[in-house]
Coordinates of C-alpha atoms in Angstrom, one line a residue:
M1 CA 221.9 258.1 137.9
D2 CA 225.0 256.2 138.8
N3 CA 227.8 256.7 136.4
D4 CA 229.8 253.5 136.3
S5 CA 230.9 252.2 132.9
G6 CA 227.7 250.1 132.4
D7 CA 225.6 253.2 133.0
D8 CA 227.8 255.3 130.7
A9 CA 227.3 252.8 127.9
V10 CA 223.5 252.7 128.4
W11 CA 223.4 256.5 128.5
Q12 CA 225.4 256.8 125.3
T13 CA 223.2 254.2 123.6
A14 CA 220.1 256.1 124.7
L15 CA 221.6 259.4 123.3
D16 CA 222.5 257.7 120.1
W17 CA 218.9 256.4 119.6
L18 CA 217.5 259.8 120.4
M19 CA 219.7 261.6 118.0
R20 CA 219.0 259.1 115.2
E21 CA 215.3 259.2 115.9
H22 CA 215.1 263.0 115.7
E23 CA 217.6 263.5 112.9
E24 CA 216.3 261.0 110.4
T25 CA 213.3 258.8 109.8
L26 CA 214.1 255.4 111.3
S27 CA 213.6 252.4 109.1
D28 CA 211.2 249.7 110.2
A29 CA 214.2 247.6 111.2
D30 CA 215.7 250.4 113.2
R31 CA 212.5 251.1 115.0
E32 CA 212.2 247.4 115.8
A33 CA 215.8 247.5 117.1
L34 CA 215.0 250.5 119.3
H35 CA 211.9 248.8 120.7
A36 CA 213.9 245.6 121.4
W37 CA 216.6 247.6 123.2
L38 CA 214.0 249.4 125.3
A39 CA 212.2 246.1 126.1
A40 CA 215.4 244.4 127.1
S41 CA 215.8 246.3 130.3
S42 CA 214.0 248.6 132.7
Q43 CA 217.3 250.5 133.0
H44 CA 217.2 251.1 129.2
R45 CA 213.7 252.5 129.4
R46 CA 214.5 254.7 132.4
V47 CA 217.7 256.1 130.9
F48 CA 216.0 256.7 127.5
H49 CA 213.2 258.6 129.2
E50 CA 215.6 260.6 131.3
A51 CA 217.6 261.5 128.2
E52 CA 214.5 262.4 126.3
Q53 CA 213.3 264.7 129.2
L54 CA 216.7 266.3 129.3
W55 CA 216.6 267.1 125.6
L56 CA 213.1 268.4 125.8
L57 CA 214.0 270.7 128.8
T58 CA 217.1 272.0 127.0
G59 CA 215.2 272.5 123.7
L60 CA 217.4 270.2 121.7
I61 CA 214.4 268.2 120.3
P62 CA 211.0 269.5 119.5
S63 CA 208.0 268.5 121.5
G64 CA 205.7 265.8 120.1
D65 CA 203.4 268.3 118.3
E66 CA 206.4 270.0 116.6
R67 CA 207.8 266.8 115.2
S68 CA 204.9 266.2 112.7

């Protein structure tokens, strides 16, 4: 991933969403905002997926079956 200031901002936003999603139950409005952010750009979806994979690989977030 390129690390210019735009990418840094997208990466930080993706991390913020991941942390919020896994530390608390998102409200319906928050979930809609996350989906809107993801739908706004293929870069958003790619970076969010990369961040999620990194967190899974490092054990920072539980896998899907452990979240329930």
